[in-house]
């Protein structure tokens, strides 16, 4: 076997110090196969070497949390023996290089993370970030990513129910594709990845191994440059029809008691799955690579171990159950091979053609992986916001805002996804959060993902906390009790102190918000080095949340329900315009502080609104976010076709009141006869609330301005994305 050198190590993404560390833990020079294994296991993508020290500070437990971070996905208890298993992961770099397959395999990978734990996927979400709409690659990337998400999810028969899409020049050279999967399992049938015991058969199932995806984990742990297109061979190729068979076969075997441990072959493929299973089980694994099903001739141990071919699983079975398991997988026309055995050596041993081609202590790959406390600096805060000129017309400004990239309808995207397959989707894309019924019951889960990167850039701590609060608010706005989150922390190069500062402070903000809102982190993903030629993305810690509706009939939606109802704003408005969509889109200024966030107020206001929904006292609910009160009310009007007559309170600048992005606010409607009692109850609860107008007619009517037809607002809102994609 060829001995590795420092030059080889650097080519594999290891630093000189890390190479010296490899020599110490091995007590000899590794061969090229062993170096390849170290390079992927010690990559940022697999080892979290720059982030682990900070992630440990996040709150991860609650009475309803069954499994927190450290497994394939997080697990929460929703009662009646039911568990929800969910996680979010990134496929950013592959999706930029090859958008269709990058996005498709991202969807496939996150589904496997969920069903490897015994859950049937019931919902998919995604959080997407693209560059400027005018950038020459944007249309191609949007088209490919959306087609990849829809193509894989639709073929799997899993509804894509919610998501978010934003555009900004900071993503021109590095888009973000974050996929989230939510699955349903029984609390007494949850499968973990630990390969416990000695003498248990190690089984490979699913598709054959090819040369696609080799060094995918390493690529995901490095910056892009002008030659990044050449990395196309590191992008995996997916087959959703095989994954569907794999899902059904795994769930069928899981109905027996044959499985000791099971792990998806995700990033770093056979290497990571075998190493992680052995490490968690406190055991060793010996593999005979002659038995690995390969679809290409002459594959080497290096290629087999580093391939990221899709639709594959590694299992440890109880001795004597191999034939039973093989029968199931053969029935589903999938490969099944016994490729090894668990040992008590705590070593990963690979044999090929009668020779031992790798022999590594498992601890060297897991516990001995580098752990860095990288230096960080507090990012420079924006200067205070100067004077912002008032527009002549709030109504005219609103009509412009609803047609801007970040506020325009996403219908063109979500109509390419099947959002109703499985027949349990109660609230489809377009609302504050999706609602999916737990099949055969009266309860449902609500789910949503969100983050406002411009806030995080301006103030990483507040922006991180706001992302959690925004998701908590989204779930609350449909009537759900928020239970837990998953996160996908997308940042630039952690070796730059200012970027590491963004990460550290955002994680602190996320942690504090989760503690204040009883909203623990149960799973997640970190994606670093999202930059090209030294230009980092906006810091984008995407948050995905899950909440519970014990009675699905007690949920709220966005559209106005009838004319003559009172429009109320819950929460205090101060008119904060710093970092607002209004400031950016109308005045071309990305300036000022992020809006302040009081987590005690957030909780109080949200609990009050959730109570109103549960008591069926409000007819429509929408949270206030991008674009402020004006955009929230406009979206409620556009969703229903019913207009609104509105007044501006005295002692307010009109643009500050209507477009300010103050936090912890909701717009609700109620029958006129009930509105005063809601205001009285809000006062008793210490929750700011005020009447803002009434529903009715077919136009947006603001005091002192000409009416604007609701239908015309909707036309403007719906037209932007089809025009961008050339389908208008």
XYZ file of C-alpha atoms in Angstrom:
728
model
C 0.000 0.000 0.000
C 1.252 3.467 -0.911
C 2.343 5.484 2.128
C 0.755 8.916 2.500
C 2.810 12.101 2.776
C 2.280 15.638 4.047
C 1.650 16.746 0.463
C -1.073 14.110 0.118
C -2.594 15.229 3.436
C -2.747 18.874 2.379
C -4.319 17.817 -0.933
C -6.951 16.029 1.160
C -7.796 19.172 3.117
C -5.798 18.477 6.283
C -3.458 21.071 7.761
C 0.167 20.336 8.602
C -0.694 20.223 12.319
C -3.554 17.810 11.624
C -1.191 15.591 9.628
C 1.181 15.491 12.582
C -1.784 14.598 14.790
C -2.641 11.694 12.455
C 0.928 10.398 12.763
C 0.670 10.571 16.567
C -2.639 8.749 16.908
C -1.602 6.078 14.381
C 1.964 5.804 15.717
C 2.995 5.200 12.111
C 2.538 6.649 8.620
C -0.931 5.879 7.226
C -1.469 4.520 3.748
C -3.590 6.380 1.178
C -6.813 4.576 2.096
C -6.299 5.429 5.758
C -5.482 9.040 4.872
C -8.698 9.264 2.854
C -10.648 8.009 5.858
C -8.999 10.548 8.178
C -9.575 13.369 5.684
C -13.338 12.890 5.573
C -13.830 12.040 9.247
C -11.772 15.055 10.291
C -13.377 17.366 7.742
C -15.436 20.270 9.018
C -18.531 18.664 7.519
C -18.174 15.443 9.555
C -16.243 16.441 12.680
C -17.704 19.905 13.433
C -14.215 20.796 14.603
C -14.846 24.560 14.603
C -18.349 24.439 16.064
C -18.628 21.584 18.587
C -17.397 23.628 21.519
C -20.170 26.176 20.981
C -22.973 23.771 20.049
C -22.583 22.050 23.425
C -23.993 25.191 25.057
C -27.391 24.889 23.352
C -30.399 23.666 25.390
C -31.333 20.189 24.172
C -33.675 18.687 26.743
C -37.305 18.948 27.819
C -39.851 16.464 29.194
C -41.084 15.816 25.630
C -37.611 15.289 24.127
C -36.855 11.584 23.562
C -33.602 12.030 21.623
C -31.522 15.164 21.304
C -28.499 15.921 19.103
C -26.018 13.141 18.387
C -28.196 10.742 16.437
C -29.355 10.832 12.817
C -32.275 13.090 13.822
C -34.037 14.455 16.896
C -37.100 12.827 18.459
C -39.974 14.378 20.425
C -42.996 12.818 22.112
C -46.406 14.101 20.930
C -48.486 11.792 23.110
C -50.534 8.636 22.520
C -47.379 6.646 21.804
C -46.525 8.846 18.808
C -43.134 10.427 18.184
C -42.000 13.028 15.674
C -38.491 12.587 14.252
C -36.994 15.531 12.360
C -33.839 17.219 11.164
C -32.543 19.818 8.703
C -29.364 19.497 6.640
C -27.518 21.429 3.955
C -26.524 20.535 0.416
C -25.166 23.942 -0.494
C -21.968 23.343 -2.426
C -23.305 20.417 -4.508
C -26.409 22.415 -5.432
C -24.345 25.315 -6.745
C -22.247 22.996 -8.909
C -25.110 20.788 -10.139
C -28.431 22.254 -8.954
C -30.808 19.434 -9.853
C -28.808 16.528 -8.409
C -27.439 18.627 -5.556
C -30.919 19.544 -4.345
C -32.411 16.119 -5.095
C -29.761 14.224 -3.129
C -30.109 16.725 -0.307
C -33.772 15.745 -0.071
C -32.917 12.051 -0.277
C -30.224 12.318 2.371
C -32.384 14.060 4.939
C -35.201 11.567 4.376
C -32.786 8.711 5.123
C -31.695 10.443 8.329
C -35.323 10.303 9.455
C -36.428 6.865 8.297
C -33.201 5.229 9.517
C -34.610 5.930 12.997
C -37.854 4.112 12.287
C -40.047 6.977 11.108
C -42.158 7.239 7.992
C -41.532 10.706 6.489
C -44.732 12.765 6.498
C -43.497 16.238 5.514
C -40.637 17.973 3.724
C -39.564 21.613 4.020
C -36.756 23.638 2.500
C -34.908 26.896 3.094
C -33.333 28.314 -0.076
C -31.081 31.303 -0.689
C -30.125 32.537 -4.144
C -28.109 35.451 -5.492
C -29.391 38.614 -7.114
C -32.289 38.017 -9.518
C -30.266 39.783 -12.220
C -27.197 37.550 -11.766
C -26.638 35.398 -14.884
C -26.733 32.127 -12.907
C -29.762 32.807 -10.715
C -32.517 31.662 -13.079
C -30.624 28.441 -13.870
C -29.979 27.720 -10.191
C -33.564 28.398 -9.091
C -34.925 26.228 -11.882
C -32.575 23.320 -11.157
C -32.922 23.386 -7.372
C -36.723 23.592 -7.426
C -36.925 20.793 -9.998
C -34.545 18.648 -7.933
C -36.524 19.126 -4.712
C -39.830 18.447 -6.442
C -38.517 15.567 -8.514
C -37.166 13.629 -5.534
C -39.866 14.468 -2.985
C -42.754 13.907 -5.393
C -41.371 10.506 -6.472
C -41.011 9.492 -2.826
C -44.654 10.329 -2.171
C -43.828 12.701 0.682
C -45.536 16.132 0.677
C -43.399 19.272 0.551
C -45.457 21.532 2.780
C -43.482 24.676 3.658
C -40.284 26.582 3.078
C -38.672 29.932 2.429
C -36.836 31.469 -0.511
C -34.786 34.665 -0.505
C -32.496 36.517 -2.888
C -29.406 38.604 -2.105
C -26.152 39.417 -3.849
C -24.186 37.787 -1.006
C -25.342 34.391 -2.349
C -24.247 35.030 -5.946
C -21.317 32.634 -5.661
C -22.659 30.299 -2.970
C -26.350 29.450 -2.805
C -27.920 27.698 0.176
C -30.107 24.609 -0.115
C -31.277 23.405 3.306
C -33.701 20.470 3.402
C -35.815 19.435 6.383
C -37.735 16.205 6.892
C -40.379 15.391 9.503
C -41.311 11.777 10.188
C -43.786 9.883 12.354
C -42.854 6.860 14.484
C -43.988 5.000 17.570
C -42.156 5.869 20.768
C -41.388 2.190 21.400
C -39.967 1.606 17.892
C -37.150 4.137 17.591
C -33.873 2.895 16.138
C -30.438 4.230 17.051
C -27.108 3.902 15.277
C -24.905 2.320 17.966
C -23.238 -0.914 16.819
C -23.230 -2.597 20.228
C -21.813 -6.008 20.951
C -19.222 -8.262 19.355
C -19.805 -10.883 16.667
C -22.867 -9.225 15.148
C -23.130 -9.217 11.341
C -22.616 -5.890 9.565
C -24.916 -5.618 6.570
C -24.912 -3.315 3.536
C -28.325 -2.634 1.923
C -29.684 -0.442 -0.860
C -28.006 0.670 -4.066
C -24.610 -0.366 -5.355
C -21.521 1.736 -4.662
C -20.132 3.861 -7.490
C -17.564 6.576 -7.905
C -20.008 9.489 -7.540
C -19.652 11.757 -4.555
C -16.065 10.827 -3.663
C -14.690 13.645 -1.476
C -18.132 15.261 -1.175
C -17.605 15.864 2.549
C -14.215 17.407 1.878
C -15.653 19.692 -0.797
C -18.359 20.815 1.629
C -15.607 21.835 4.049
C -13.785 24.221 1.727
C -14.327 27.618 0.149
C -15.306 27.960 -3.477
C -13.221 29.678 -6.109
C -13.419 30.262 -9.854
C -12.568 26.599 -10.529
C -15.414 25.193 -8.431
C -17.286 23.976 -11.521
C -14.523 21.378 -11.878
C -15.779 19.723 -8.670
C -18.847 18.353 -10.470
C -17.675 14.689 -9.999
C -18.011 15.150 -6.213
C -21.783 15.659 -6.583
C -23.843 12.549 -5.913
C -26.547 11.229 -8.242
C -29.887 10.300 -6.710
C -32.607 7.774 -7.570
C -35.830 8.433 -5.644
C -37.481 5.248 -6.867
C -34.723 3.164 -5.252
C -35.017 5.269 -2.094
C -38.745 4.539 -1.947
C -37.975 0.811 -2.053
C -35.284 1.290 0.599
C -37.733 3.127 2.849
C -40.327 0.377 2.640
C -37.771 -2.404 3.106
C -36.230 -0.718 6.157
C -39.607 -0.134 7.791
C -40.590 -3.744 7.126
C -37.419 -5.052 8.775
C -37.879 -2.576 11.624
C -41.218 -4.220 12.383
C -39.150 -7.226 13.530
C -36.583 -7.231 16.340
C -33.615 -8.137 14.107
C -31.810 -4.787 14.103
C -29.120 -3.835 16.637
C -28.184 -0.531 14.975
C -28.760 1.230 11.675
C -27.087 4.205 10.014
C -27.585 6.083 6.759
C -24.549 6.215 4.467
C -24.547 9.984 4.086
C -21.533 12.300 3.989
C -18.354 10.191 3.755
C -20.475 7.135 2.943
C -19.287 3.787 4.231
C -16.513 5.463 6.230
C -18.716 7.669 8.383
C -21.477 5.108 8.858
C -19.106 2.358 10.037
C -16.970 4.675 12.206
C -19.924 6.404 13.855
C -21.749 3.153 14.562
C -18.644 1.621 16.138
C -17.889 4.729 18.180
C -21.431 5.037 19.571
C -21.523 1.331 20.356
C -18.117 1.282 22.016
C -17.104 -1.505 19.647
C -14.955 -2.180 16.606
C -15.916 -3.115 13.058
C -14.095 -5.368 10.611
C -15.198 -5.120 6.969
C -14.416 -7.323 3.987
C -14.578 -4.918 1.058
C -14.659 -7.807 -1.432
C -18.338 -8.149 -0.507
C -19.361 -4.504 -1.045
C -21.824 -4.337 -3.978
C -20.161 -2.141 -6.630
C -21.636 -0.893 -9.882
C -18.278 -0.036 -11.444
C -15.370 -2.328 -12.191
C -12.035 -2.154 -10.406
C -13.134 0.010 -7.493
C -10.392 0.405 -4.886
C -10.824 0.363 -1.100
C -10.182 4.124 -1.126
C -13.052 4.653 -3.582
C -15.441 2.301 -1.806
C -14.891 3.918 1.580
C -15.175 7.513 0.337
C -17.964 7.126 -2.212
C -21.146 9.025 -1.394
C -23.386 7.049 -3.722
C -26.975 7.496 -2.617
C -29.734 5.246 -1.288
C -27.502 3.062 0.932
C -27.718 1.953 4.564
C -25.440 0.120 6.971
C -27.041 -2.175 9.553
C -25.875 -4.307 12.432
C -28.147 -7.301 12.913
C -28.592 -9.856 15.638
C -26.687 -13.046 14.780
C -28.740 -15.538 12.808
C -31.186 -12.954 11.415
C -29.341 -12.422 8.124
C -31.572 -14.679 5.994
C -34.734 -13.080 7.347
C -33.413 -9.628 6.537
C -32.072 -10.660 3.138
C -35.474 -12.047 2.138
C -37.078 -8.656 2.813
C -34.510 -6.659 0.845
C -34.498 -9.091 -2.071
C -38.293 -8.825 -2.196
C -37.865 -5.069 -2.654
C -35.199 -5.725 -5.332
C -32.392 -4.127 -3.347
C -28.802 -5.196 -2.796
C -28.130 -7.015 0.454
C -24.665 -8.115 1.534
C -23.040 -9.182 4.781
C -19.802 -7.211 4.575
C -18.379 -7.523 8.064
C -18.731 -8.153 11.767
C -18.620 -6.122 14.972
C -15.612 -6.766 17.222
C -14.398 -5.898 20.694
C -11.154 -4.348 19.376
C -12.456 -0.777 19.065
C -10.700 -0.622 15.691
C -11.882 -0.130 12.122
C -10.237 -2.900 10.093
C -10.652 -3.171 6.324
C -9.713 -6.248 4.352
C -9.526 -6.477 0.549
C -8.322 -9.343 -1.637
C -6.782 -11.136 1.300
C -4.886 -8.143 2.676
C -5.558 -5.704 5.500
C -5.741 -2.325 3.762
C -6.639 -0.197 6.786
C -6.422 -0.605 10.550
C -7.365 2.472 12.557
C -8.463 2.971 16.187
C -12.096 4.118 16.083
C -11.327 6.708 18.760
C -8.722 8.265 16.474
C -11.446 9.043 13.957
C -14.053 10.207 16.470
C -12.759 11.309 19.876
C -9.332 12.326 18.545
C -10.755 14.475 15.769
C -9.480 18.073 16.002
C -11.462 20.441 18.201
C -10.791 24.132 17.772
C -11.722 27.170 19.803
C -11.084 29.480 16.922
C -10.358 33.126 17.700
C -13.292 35.404 17.132
C -14.035 39.087 17.183
C -17.240 40.954 17.802
C -18.552 42.019 14.388
C -18.809 45.733 13.798
C -22.324 46.995 14.414
C -24.077 49.166 11.819
C -24.232 52.877 12.455
C -27.519 54.262 13.823
C -30.133 54.747 11.160
C -30.351 58.298 9.902
C -33.459 60.050 8.681
C -35.667 58.039 6.345
C -37.832 60.172 4.022
C -41.543 59.431 4.121
C -43.105 58.289 0.861
C -45.900 60.341 -0.647
C -48.217 57.363 -0.543
C -48.162 54.347 1.772
C -50.506 52.529 -0.609
C -48.330 53.077 -3.660
C -45.271 51.994 -1.688
C -47.075 48.851 -0.550
C -47.912 47.988 -4.158
C -44.198 48.158 -4.969
C -43.155 46.134 -1.940
C -45.444 43.159 -2.576
C -43.749 42.741 -5.969
C -40.159 42.734 -4.657
C -38.018 39.558 -4.641
C -38.321 38.733 -0.933
C -42.049 39.479 -0.643
C -43.397 38.217 -3.976
C -45.545 35.073 -3.980
C -43.668 31.774 -4.060
C -46.554 30.013 -5.812
C -44.447 29.313 -8.930
C -42.130 27.289 -6.694
C -44.461 25.446 -4.362
C -46.908 24.426 -7.068
C -44.106 22.257 -8.474
C -44.134 20.297 -5.222
C -46.823 17.793 -4.299
C -48.033 19.212 -1.001
C -51.082 16.983 -0.463
C -49.892 13.446 -1.167
C -50.697 11.113 1.786
C -53.933 13.139 2.232
C -53.048 14.557 5.662
C -51.936 18.083 4.731
C -54.365 20.459 6.431
C -52.558 23.722 5.661
C -50.571 23.915 2.430
C -47.708 26.269 1.494
C -48.495 29.970 1.670
C -49.501 30.219 5.324
C -47.493 30.994 8.447
C -46.785 27.291 9.029
C -47.827 24.023 7.451
C -50.212 21.730 9.315
C -50.090 17.963 8.826
C -52.636 15.700 10.512
C -51.375 12.648 12.376
C -53.073 10.011 10.275
C -56.215 8.552 11.773
C -56.301 10.999 14.700
C -57.659 14.459 15.493
C -54.234 15.896 16.310
C -51.691 17.469 13.975
C -48.207 18.879 13.857
C -47.329 22.336 12.584
C -43.950 22.953 11.022
C -42.008 25.858 9.510
C -38.454 27.036 8.846
C -37.229 30.630 8.918
C -34.364 33.084 9.452
C -33.750 36.748 8.576
C -30.078 36.906 7.520
C -29.941 40.718 7.295
C -30.765 40.881 11.001
C -28.028 38.329 11.782
C -25.480 40.325 9.796
C -26.397 43.531 11.650
C -26.466 41.863 15.088
C -25.619 38.126 15.202
C -26.904 37.613 18.756
C -30.264 39.327 18.211
C -30.576 37.859 14.723
C -30.003 34.323 16.012
C -32.590 34.808 18.752
C -35.009 36.403 16.274
C -34.806 33.392 13.960
C -35.959 31.132 16.796
C -38.670 33.597 17.835
C -39.883 33.930 14.242
C -40.391 30.172 13.918
C -42.034 30.051 17.367
C -44.345 32.855 16.174
C -45.123 31.037 12.909
C -46.198 27.920 14.783
C -48.163 29.953 17.311
C -49.960 31.840 14.516
C -51.630 28.618 13.364
C -52.547 27.628 16.927
C -49.790 25.084 17.637
C -47.787 24.732 20.827
C -44.120 24.965 19.750
C -42.122 21.954 20.976
C -38.612 21.846 19.496
C -36.301 23.015 16.735
C -33.655 21.754 14.376
C -31.094 24.168 12.981
C -28.925 24.552 9.901
C -26.130 27.003 10.668
C -24.797 28.398 7.383
C -21.765 30.688 7.700
C -18.561 31.632 5.895
C -14.948 30.731 6.691
C -14.547 30.086 10.460
C -10.825 30.820 10.224
C -11.720 34.481 9.761
C -12.297 35.910 13.287
C -15.159 38.155 12.176
C -17.030 35.173 10.656
C -16.380 33.055 13.740
C -17.734 35.954 15.784
C -20.963 35.846 13.788
C -21.263 32.129 14.497
C -20.513 32.309 18.228
C -22.928 35.166 18.899
C -25.699 33.721 16.730
C -25.472 30.400 18.594
C -25.695 32.292 21.892
C -28.795 34.094 20.663
C -30.359 30.837 19.498
C -29.648 29.214 22.854
C -31.086 32.063 24.898
C -34.227 32.209 22.766
C -34.726 28.447 23.026
C -34.420 28.622 26.810
C -36.825 31.561 27.108
C -39.429 29.917 24.861
C -39.060 26.279 26.081
C -38.115 25.367 22.533
C -35.073 23.032 22.714
C -32.694 22.095 19.901
C -32.964 18.366 19.147
C -30.940 18.075 15.930
C -29.086 20.172 13.416
C -26.313 20.741 10.947
C -23.424 23.167 10.568
C -22.345 24.332 7.116
C -19.211 26.476 7.097
C -16.916 27.809 4.365
C -19.889 29.175 2.420
C -17.932 31.768 0.525
C -16.346 32.269 -2.865
C -13.060 34.074 -3.444
C -13.224 35.416 0.104
C -16.790 36.776 -0.210
C -18.958 35.211 2.514
C -22.685 34.661 2.411
C -24.892 36.527 4.855
C -24.812 34.612 8.159
C -27.841 32.334 7.788
C -28.715 30.182 10.818
C -31.896 28.604 9.464
C -34.287 27.326 12.128
C -36.880 24.608 11.566
C -39.569 24.145 14.184
C -42.273 21.626 15.059
C -45.346 22.263 17.191
C -48.416 20.303 18.237
C -52.134 20.890 17.722
C -54.031 18.538 20.022
C -57.238 19.336 18.127
C -56.613 20.012 14.448
C -59.978 21.754 14.086
C -58.682 24.533 16.339
C -56.212 26.057 13.916
C -55.925 29.471 12.322
C -55.188 30.557 8.760
C -54.174 33.811 7.057
C -57.132 34.772 4.795
C -59.808 37.202 5.982
C -63.008 35.206 6.465
C -65.788 37.748 6.095
C -66.481 41.459 5.603
C -67.269 43.640 8.594
C -64.789 42.042 10.982
C -62.397 44.024 13.149
C -58.677 43.971 12.376
C -56.536 43.979 15.523
C -52.774 44.240 15.985
C -51.426 42.279 18.952
C -48.055 43.552 20.207
C -46.434 46.958 20.432
C -45.495 48.984 17.361
C -42.697 51.519 17.622
C -41.891 51.889 13.936
C -38.432 50.265 13.723
C -37.123 50.710 10.170
C -33.501 49.601 10.602
C -32.650 46.609 8.356
C -36.237 46.548 7.081
C -37.351 45.338 3.678
C -38.916 48.774 3.175
C -35.590 50.523 3.756
C -33.747 48.169 1.395
C -36.256 47.958 -1.438
C -37.628 51.508 -1.458
C -34.581 53.510 -0.360
C -31.804 51.102 -1.445
C -30.298 51.221 2.049
C -29.153 48.216 4.104
C -28.542 50.154 7.282
C -29.319 50.527 10.954
C -29.739 48.148 13.853
C -31.775 44.967 13.734
C -35.121 45.318 15.520
C -34.824 44.688 19.270
C -36.340 41.517 20.690
C -37.731 40.999 24.194
C -38.191 37.261 24.673
C -40.487 37.667 27.682
C -42.758 39.865 25.593
C -42.507 37.369 22.720
C -43.737 34.593 24.935
C -46.499 36.603 26.570
C -47.895 37.887 23.272
C -47.685 34.478 21.606
C -49.337 32.643 24.479
C -52.192 35.165 24.371
C -52.730 34.695 20.626
C -52.578 30.905 20.917
C -55.256 31.046 23.608
C -57.489 33.151 21.354
C -57.100 30.581 18.576
C -57.777 27.661 20.909
C -60.965 29.347 22.138
C -62.023 30.040 18.522
C -62.243 33.780 19.233
C -60.299 34.935 16.172
C -61.116 34.171 12.549
C -57.747 34.871 10.882
C -54.196 35.220 12.214
C -50.928 36.284 10.605
C -47.599 37.091 12.197
C -45.926 40.421 11.385
C -42.491 40.025 9.841
C -40.911 41.339 6.621
C -42.689 44.491 5.521
C -44.454 45.086 8.831
C -48.166 45.554 9.460
C -48.949 46.800 5.961
C -47.583 43.704 4.245
C -49.158 41.355 6.816
C -52.625 42.854 6.254
C -52.097 42.964 2.483
C -51.216 39.246 2.487
C -54.381 38.464 4.449
C -56.412 40.491 1.954
C -54.729 38.938 -1.101
C -55.302 35.439 0.276
C -59.020 36.080 0.631
C -59.949 38.670 -1.989
C -61.555 40.733 0.778
C -60.372 44.313 1.213
C -59.564 46.341 4.322
C -60.270 49.871 5.531
C -57.457 51.105 7.784
C -56.384 54.088 9.840
C -52.964 55.276 10.993
C -52.733 56.029 14.730
C -51.894 59.562 15.767
C -48.323 60.477 16.797
C -46.712 58.000 14.346
C -44.684 58.488 11.212
C -46.792 56.693 8.622
C -43.983 54.692 7.020
C -42.608 53.702 10.429
C -45.975 52.453 11.601
C -46.926 50.560 8.446
C -43.540 49.175 7.366
C -41.563 48.992 10.606
C -40.465 45.489 11.577
C -40.979 45.553 15.343
C -41.017 42.019 16.722
C -43.550 39.894 18.637
C -46.606 41.108 16.727
C -49.619 39.466 15.109
C -52.535 40.708 13.032
C -55.829 39.011 13.928
C -59.440 39.439 12.892
C -62.534 38.895 14.975
C -66.258 39.571 14.681
C -66.882 43.210 15.583
C -69.007 42.230 18.586
C -66.087 40.326 20.120
C -63.257 42.772 19.437
C -63.705 44.933 22.543
C -63.626 41.884 24.817
C -60.383 40.736 23.190
C -58.890 44.187 23.808
C -60.038 44.039 27.426
C -58.538 40.579 27.923
C -55.283 41.708 26.309
C -55.062 44.613 28.730
C -55.571 42.275 31.686
C -52.836 39.989 30.324
C -50.432 42.898 29.870
C -50.411 42.442 26.090
C -50.522 45.561 23.863
C -53.414 45.435 21.380
C -55.309 47.929 19.258
C -57.937 48.131 16.543
C -56.479 48.853 13.125
C -59.475 48.780 10.837
C -62.199 46.586 9.367
C -62.455 43.996 6.636
C -64.710 44.523 3.629
C -64.963 45.634 0.047
C -62.445 44.683 -2.587
C -59.687 47.229 -2.019
C -56.949 48.327 0.368
C -58.190 51.659 1.785
C -55.920 53.732 3.986
C -57.143 56.989 5.473
C -56.351 59.939 3.215
C -55.218 57.815 0.238
C -56.893 56.425 -2.876
C -58.139 52.836 -2.634
C -56.054 50.130 -4.321
C -57.842 46.997 -5.597
C -56.974 43.837 -3.716
C -57.011 41.910 -7.000
C -54.363 44.272 -8.415
C -52.170 43.776 -5.326
C -52.418 40.038 -5.879
C -51.508 40.376 -9.575
C -48.379 42.325 -8.673
C -47.495 39.854 -5.937
C -47.967 36.805 -8.157
C -46.228 38.147 -11.275
C -42.643 38.669 -10.148
C -41.376 35.085 -9.866
C -42.928 33.748 -13.109
C -41.420 36.759 -14.885
C -37.984 35.997 -13.416
C -38.264 32.392 -14.559
C -39.513 33.327 -18.035
C -42.896 31.660 -17.607
C -45.097 34.740 -17.178
